[in-house]
XYZ file of N, CA, C and O in Angstrom:
504
model
N -38.600 96.141 49.168
C -39.420 97.174 48.583
C -40.882 96.830 48.874
O -41.308 95.696 48.739
N -41.616 97.813 49.249
C -43.021 97.615 49.594
C -43.898 98.408 48.633
O -43.529 99.467 48.130
N -45.089 97.860 48.404
C -46.049 98.519 47.534
C -47.429 98.383 48.175
O -47.807 97.306 48.612
N -48.170 99.467 48.217
C -49.509 99.420 48.799
C -50.543 99.343 47.689
O -50.503 100.089 46.728
N -51.454 98.411 47.844
C -52.559 98.292 46.891
C -53.720 99.170 47.338
O -53.642 99.864 48.350
N -54.835 99.108 46.607
C -55.992 99.935 46.902
C -56.606 99.631 48.266
O -57.121 100.503 48.938
N -56.563 98.388 48.703
C -57.176 98.025 49.980
C -56.175 98.085 51.131
O -56.345 97.440 52.142
N -55.094 98.880 50.958
C -54.080 99.146 51.979
C -53.346 97.905 52.466
O -52.855 97.877 53.582
N -53.257 96.863 51.645
C -52.447 95.713 51.993
C -51.072 95.894 51.352
O -50.956 96.329 50.216
N -50.055 95.557 52.119
C -48.701 95.690 51.609
C -48.259 94.395 50.953
O -48.545 93.310 51.439
N -47.585 94.536 49.821
C -47.046 93.391 49.094
C -45.540 93.556 49.045
O -45.034 94.609 48.664
N -44.814 92.531 49.447
C -43.354 92.597 49.430
C -42.791 92.060 48.134
O -43.250 91.051 47.605
N -41.792 92.744 47.578
C -41.120 92.316 46.356
C -39.674 91.976 46.682
O -39.046 92.651 47.500
N -39.146 90.969 46.051
C -37.745 90.627 46.186
C -37.029 91.114 44.934
O -37.388 90.736 43.824
N -36.048 91.969 45.121
C -35.291 92.494 43.987
C -34.053 91.648 43.772
O -33.394 91.215 44.709
N -33.741 91.414 42.519
C -32.552 90.658 42.152
C -31.641 91.570 41.349
O -32.106 92.379 40.551
N -30.348 91.418 41.553
C -29.395 92.234 40.814
C -29.468 91.898 39.327
O -29.658 90.751 38.948
N -29.307 92.921 38.497
C -29.337 92.702 37.047
C -28.078 91.985 36.576
O -28.121 91.170 35.660
N -26.958 92.271 37.209
C -25.700 91.620 36.867
C -25.344 90.711 38.028
O -25.175 91.162 39.155
N -25.241 89.425 37.729
C -24.954 88.466 38.791
C -23.711 87.665 38.429
O -23.163 87.779 37.332
N -23.293 86.825 39.355
C -22.108 85.996 39.143
C -22.328 85.046 37.970
O -21.430 84.815 37.157
N -23.539 84.509 37.832
C -23.817 83.563 36.751
C -23.656 84.213 35.385
O -23.113 83.620 34.453
N -24.132 85.449 35.252
C -24.001 86.144 33.971
C -22.559 86.414 33.600
O -22.146 86.242 32.451
N -21.776 86.835 34.593
C -20.361 87.111 34.342
C -19.622 85.818 33.989
O -18.814 85.788 33.053
N -19.908 84.728 34.705
C -19.270 83.442 34.391
C -19.652 82.950 32.998
O -18.807 82.420 32.269
N -20.904 83.149 32.625
C -21.342 82.739 31.276
C -20.564 83.505 30.203
O -20.109 82.921 29.222
N -20.407 84.805 30.392
C -19.646 85.598 29.423
C -18.178 85.162 29.370
O -17.596 85.062 28.290
N -17.593 84.902 30.540
C -16.189 84.480 30.579
C -16.003 83.155 29.848
O -15.094 83.000 29.026
N -16.887 82.178 30.121
C -16.762 80.876 29.461
C -17.032 80.975 27.959
O -16.348 80.338 27.150
N -18.017 81.767 27.556
C -18.337 81.897 26.132
C -17.175 82.534 25.366
O -16.706 81.994 24.359
N -16.717 83.700 25.850
C -15.633 84.366 25.145
C -14.318 83.608 25.282
O -13.492 83.617 24.372
N -14.122 82.931 26.412
C -12.929 82.101 26.562
C -12.910 80.947 25.572
O -11.883 80.642 24.963
N -14.073 80.289 25.391
C -14.167 79.198 24.416
C -13.950 79.683 22.999
O -13.248 79.043 22.202
N -14.535 80.837 22.662
C -14.322 81.398 21.327
C -12.856 81.781 21.115
O -12.303 81.591 20.030
N -12.221 82.306 22.162
C -10.808 82.664 22.057
C -9.948 81.426 21.815
O -9.069 81.427 20.955
N -10.217 80.342 22.566
C -9.450 79.109 22.378
C -9.646 78.524 20.984
O -8.696 78.059 20.351
N -10.900 78.544 20.504
C -11.161 78.054 19.144
C -10.438 78.895 18.099
O -9.864 78.364 17.150
N -10.479 80.205 18.271
C -9.841 81.069 17.274
C -8.325 80.913 17.293
O -7.683 81.074 16.257
N -7.745 80.594 18.451
C -6.301 80.370 18.505
C -5.912 79.097 17.766
O -4.877 79.025 17.136
N -6.761 78.082 17.854
C -6.464 76.794 17.214
C -6.784 76.814 15.712
O -6.008 76.346 14.899
N -7.971 77.361 15.355
C -8.444 77.308 13.968
C -8.078 78.543 13.152
O -8.024 78.476 11.938
N -7.944 79.660 13.808
C -7.846 80.934 13.113
C -9.225 81.585 13.123
O -10.251 80.902 13.068
N -9.242 82.893 13.207
C -10.511 83.605 13.354
C -11.406 83.416 12.128
O -12.603 83.154 12.246
N -10.841 83.540 10.934
C -11.640 83.423 9.703
C -12.250 82.030 9.573
O -13.442 81.892 9.265
N -11.457 80.991 9.805
C -11.983 79.624 9.706
C -13.022 79.342 10.780
O -14.008 78.643 10.541
N -12.815 79.893 11.985
C -13.776 79.678 13.068
C -15.133 80.281 12.714
O -16.162 79.621 12.818
N -15.135 81.547 12.285
C -16.407 82.177 11.935
C -17.041 81.515 10.718
O -18.267 81.387 10.646
N -16.231 81.083 9.750
C -16.758 80.386 8.578
C -17.454 79.090 8.994
O -18.552 78.785 8.542
N -16.824 78.332 9.880
C -17.413 77.085 10.350
C -18.685 77.342 11.142
O -19.698 76.659 10.956
N -18.650 78.332 12.027
C -19.835 78.645 12.845
C -21.001 79.068 11.964
O -22.135 78.600 12.130
N -20.756 79.952 11.003
C -21.842 80.447 10.152
C -22.378 79.368 9.220
O -23.591 79.284 8.988
N -21.496 78.534 8.653
C -21.977 77.444 7.790
C -22.793 76.430 8.579
O -23.817 75.933 8.097
N -22.361 76.122 9.792
C -23.121 75.199 10.632
C -24.472 75.798 10.993
O -25.500 75.121 10.955
N -24.470 77.078 11.345
C -25.728 77.748 11.688
C -26.681 77.769 10.493
O -27.888 77.567 10.646
N -26.147 77.988 9.290
C -26.994 78.013 8.092
C -27.620 76.642 7.855
O -28.808 76.530 7.569
N -26.810 75.582 7.977
C -27.344 74.227 7.786
C -28.415 73.912 8.824
O -29.459 73.333 8.507
N -28.172 74.286 10.068
C -29.156 74.031 11.123
C -30.423 74.846 10.900
O -31.532 74.363 11.133
N -30.253 76.086 10.435
C -31.409 76.939 10.190
C -32.299 76.342 9.108
O -33.520 76.289 9.260
N -31.706 75.879 8.016
C -32.513 75.318 6.927
C -33.266 74.084 7.389
O -34.441 73.911 7.079
N -32.592 73.200 8.154
C -33.289 72.018 8.646
C -34.369 72.361 9.639
O -35.451 71.771 9.647
N -34.100 73.374 10.476
C -35.078 73.772 11.484
C -36.295 74.401 10.830
O -37.428 74.150 11.243
N -36.068 75.222 9.818
C -37.187 75.871 9.137
C -38.096 74.821 8.513
O -39.323 74.884 8.641
N -37.514 73.829 7.840
C -38.336 72.788 7.221
C -39.090 71.995 8.288
O -40.287 71.733 8.154
N -38.389 71.629 9.357
C -39.026 70.839 10.410
C -40.130 71.597 11.111
O -41.199 71.051 11.402
N -39.902 72.880 11.395
C -40.930 73.685 12.060
C -42.141 73.873 11.149
O -43.283 73.829 11.605
N -41.883 74.108 9.874
C -43.006 74.245 8.942
C -43.833 72.978 8.874
O -45.068 73.018 8.834
N -43.154 71.833 8.875
C -43.859 70.553 8.843
C -44.670 70.340 10.121
O -45.830 69.914 10.065
N -44.088 70.678 11.259
C -44.818 70.509 12.526
C -46.029 71.431 12.604
O -47.102 71.020 13.056
N -45.865 72.670 12.165
C -46.997 73.598 12.201
C -48.085 73.151 11.237
O -49.276 73.239 11.536
N -47.693 72.643 10.067
C -48.677 72.142 9.109
C -49.481 70.988 9.692
O -50.719 70.976 9.624
N -48.796 70.027 10.287
C -49.497 68.872 10.879
C -50.382 69.322 12.030
O -51.523 68.876 12.167
N -49.892 70.246 12.861
C -50.691 70.746 13.981
C -51.941 71.459 13.489
O -53.042 71.238 14.003
N -51.784 72.328 12.478
C -52.938 73.089 11.981
C -53.955 72.196 11.284
O -55.155 72.460 11.351
N -53.493 71.141 10.612
C -54.447 70.222 9.991
C -55.266 69.508 11.058
O -56.447 69.232 10.876
N -54.644 69.243 12.201
C -55.346 68.556 13.279
C -56.362 69.408 14.019
O -57.236 68.896 14.709
N -56.263 70.742 13.902
C -57.202 71.624 14.600
C -58.510 71.668 13.834
O -58.537 71.783 12.620
N -59.586 71.587 14.578
C -60.902 71.675 13.941
C -61.395 73.110 14.066
O -61.488 73.653 15.159
N -61.683 73.724 12.957
C -62.210 75.083 12.946
C -63.706 75.048 13.216
O -64.260 74.062 13.689
N -64.361 76.124 12.904
C -65.810 76.196 13.092
C -66.476 75.334 12.025
O -66.490 75.667 10.851
N -66.977 74.192 12.427
C -67.693 73.237 11.561
C -66.841 72.651 10.434
O -67.379 72.062 9.513
N -65.530 72.824 10.450
C -64.680 72.225 9.418
C -63.235 72.206 9.905
O -62.863 72.935 10.799
N -62.407 71.352 9.282
C -60.995 71.351 9.639
C -60.259 72.360 8.770
O -60.780 72.880 7.793
N -59.033 72.652 9.123
C -58.296 73.739 8.483
C -57.331 73.254 7.393
O -56.379 73.945 7.061
N -57.567 72.083 6.832
C -56.673 71.520 5.831
C -56.522 72.396 4.598
O -55.409 72.587 4.101
N -57.618 72.945 4.093
C -57.551 73.796 2.901
C -56.775 75.077 3.191
O -55.947 75.512 2.377
N -56.988 75.670 4.354
C -56.273 76.891 4.721
C -54.773 76.615 4.851
O -53.943 77.427 4.430
N -54.414 75.475 5.427
C -53.003 75.110 5.568
C -52.376 74.893 4.196
O -51.259 75.337 3.932
N -53.092 74.223 3.302
C -52.588 73.982 1.952
C -52.354 75.306 1.225
O -51.304 75.515 0.608
N -53.310 76.227 1.307
C -53.165 77.532 0.656
C -51.990 78.300 1.257
O -51.198 78.926 0.546
N -51.812 78.234 2.581
C -50.691 78.904 3.233
C -49.352 78.349 2.801
O -48.397 79.098 2.558
N -49.250 77.022 2.682
C -47.990 76.414 2.239
C -47.679 76.748 0.793
O -46.527 77.025 0.446
N -48.687 76.731 -0.077
C -48.467 77.101 -1.482
C -48.032 78.564 -1.569
O -47.104 78.910 -2.309
N -48.662 79.435 -0.771
C -48.264 80.843 -0.752
C -46.834 81.033 -0.274
O -46.091 81.860 -0.806
N -46.421 80.247 0.723
C -45.052 80.348 1.231
C -44.047 79.893 0.178
O -42.987 80.510 0.001
N -44.359 78.823 -0.537
C -43.453 78.317 -1.572
C -43.344 79.316 -2.719
O -42.238 79.646 -3.174
N -44.477 79.829 -3.185
C -44.452 80.814 -4.272
C -43.737 82.081 -3.827
O -42.929 82.657 -4.569
N -43.979 82.533 -2.585
C -43.304 83.725 -2.063
C -41.803 83.554 -1.978
O -41.041 84.472 -2.280
N -41.356 82.355 -1.577
C -39.913 82.129 -1.501
C -39.281 82.126 -2.889
O -38.170 82.625 -3.070
N -39.989 81.588 -3.883
C -39.446 81.599 -5.246
C -39.383 83.021 -5.798
O -38.389 83.413 -6.418
N -40.422 83.801 -5.557
C -40.440 85.180 -6.055
C -39.347 86.006 -5.386
O -38.623 86.752 -6.048
N -39.189 85.866 -4.055
C -38.163 86.655 -3.371
C -36.763 86.254 -3.823
O -35.880 87.106 -3.956
N -36.550 84.960 -4.109
C -35.245 84.521 -4.611
C -34.975 85.091 -5.997
O -33.870 85.556 -6.281
N -35.976 85.083 -6.861
C -35.812 85.638 -8.205
C -35.535 87.138 -8.147
O -34.687 87.659 -8.883
N -36.244 87.860 -7.267
C -35.997 89.294 -7.129
C -34.583 89.564 -6.623
O -33.898 90.470 -7.109
N -34.144 88.774 -5.638
C -32.794 88.948 -5.114
C -31.759 88.697 -6.211
O -30.795 89.454 -6.352
N -31.939 87.637 -6.998
C -30.987 87.331 -8.074
C -30.984 88.433 -9.139
O -29.936 88.787 -9.672
N -32.153 88.983 -9.442
C -32.239 90.064 -10.434
C -31.430 91.270 -9.976
O -30.611 91.811 -10.739
N -31.652 91.698 -8.738
C -30.944 92.887 -8.249
C -29.471 92.613 -7.993
O -28.636 93.503 -8.126
N -29.127 91.380 -7.629
C -27.720 91.041 -7.432
C -26.980 91.065 -8.758
O -25.869 91.606 -8.852
N -27.572 90.481 -9.797
C -26.940 90.516 -11.127
C -26.829 91.949 -11.629
O -25.832 92.327 -12.238
N -27.855 92.747 -11.364
C -27.846 94.132 -11.806
C -26.733 94.915 -11.098
O -26.049 95.729 -11.705
N -26.517 94.644 -9.837
C -25.516 95.381 -9.066
C -24.097 94.875 -9.334
O -23.180 95.661 -9.532
N -23.907 93.548 -9.333
C -22.565 92.989 -9.456
C -22.197 92.576 -10.874
O -21.027 92.388 -11.182
N -23.170 92.378 -11.744
C -22.887 91.946 -13.102
C -22.683 90.443 -13.183
O -22.655 89.736 -12.177
N -22.539 89.934 -14.418
C -22.354 88.494 -14.611
C -21.121 88.177 -15.449
O -20.842 87.014 -15.705
N -20.387 89.180 -15.851
C -19.258 88.925 -16.748
C -17.966 88.600 -16.012
O -17.152 87.852 -16.489
N -17.747 89.218 -14.869
C -16.489 89.024 -14.141
C -16.554 87.787 -13.270
O -17.617 87.392 -12.782
N -15.377 87.180 -13.068
C -15.282 86.038 -12.168
C -15.183 86.545 -10.746
O -14.630 87.598 -10.483
N -15.711 85.778 -9.835
C -15.591 86.174 -8.439
C -14.233 85.734 -7.910
O -13.634 84.788 -8.391
N -13.753 86.439 -6.915
C -12.486 86.088 -6.282
C -12.772 85.118 -5.142
O -13.577 85.397 -4.266
N -12.138 83.984 -5.187
C -12.326 82.991 -4.135
C -11.292 83.196 -3.044
O -10.137 83.519 -3.318
N -11.717 83.006 -1.813
C -10.797 83.090 -0.695
C -9.986 81.810 -0.641
O -10.519 80.724 -0.585
N -8.680 81.962 -0.706
C -7.786 80.810 -0.629
C -7.031 80.917 0.684
O -6.253 81.849 0.883
N -7.280 79.992 1.618
C -6.584 80.098 2.905
C -5.091 79.822 2.751
O -4.682 78.963 1.978
N -4.323 80.568 3.460
C -2.867 80.399 3.442
C -2.484 79.528 4.632
O -2.649 79.922 5.770
N -1.966 78.334 4.355
C -1.584 77.433 5.441
C -0.102 77.445 5.633
O 0.686 77.500 4.793
């Protein structure tokens, strides 16, 4: 494919297919691995394990990323001052915001589902 610029010079572009062998192989291996896991563990147990692992990793990653960003921002020098106070205020705001959002979620969850009935636990049949 050729394209002409304003000064009449031609620029050549190399086009690549959107669907390639690598993409198809990646899909085959991914879905094949999930299929093998689900045959061995069962679909419900497989997804339960994947989601619980992802949740644990997410919580650790969120804490670690927040810590890294805090240390990085404290190290940056702003205009005639460092940003330590701004970072402290941001972290306090994040902590207070997370507590408020959790309380709001619990309020609406109790309002919708109630607190008197027992929840039904999933008991796997082996």
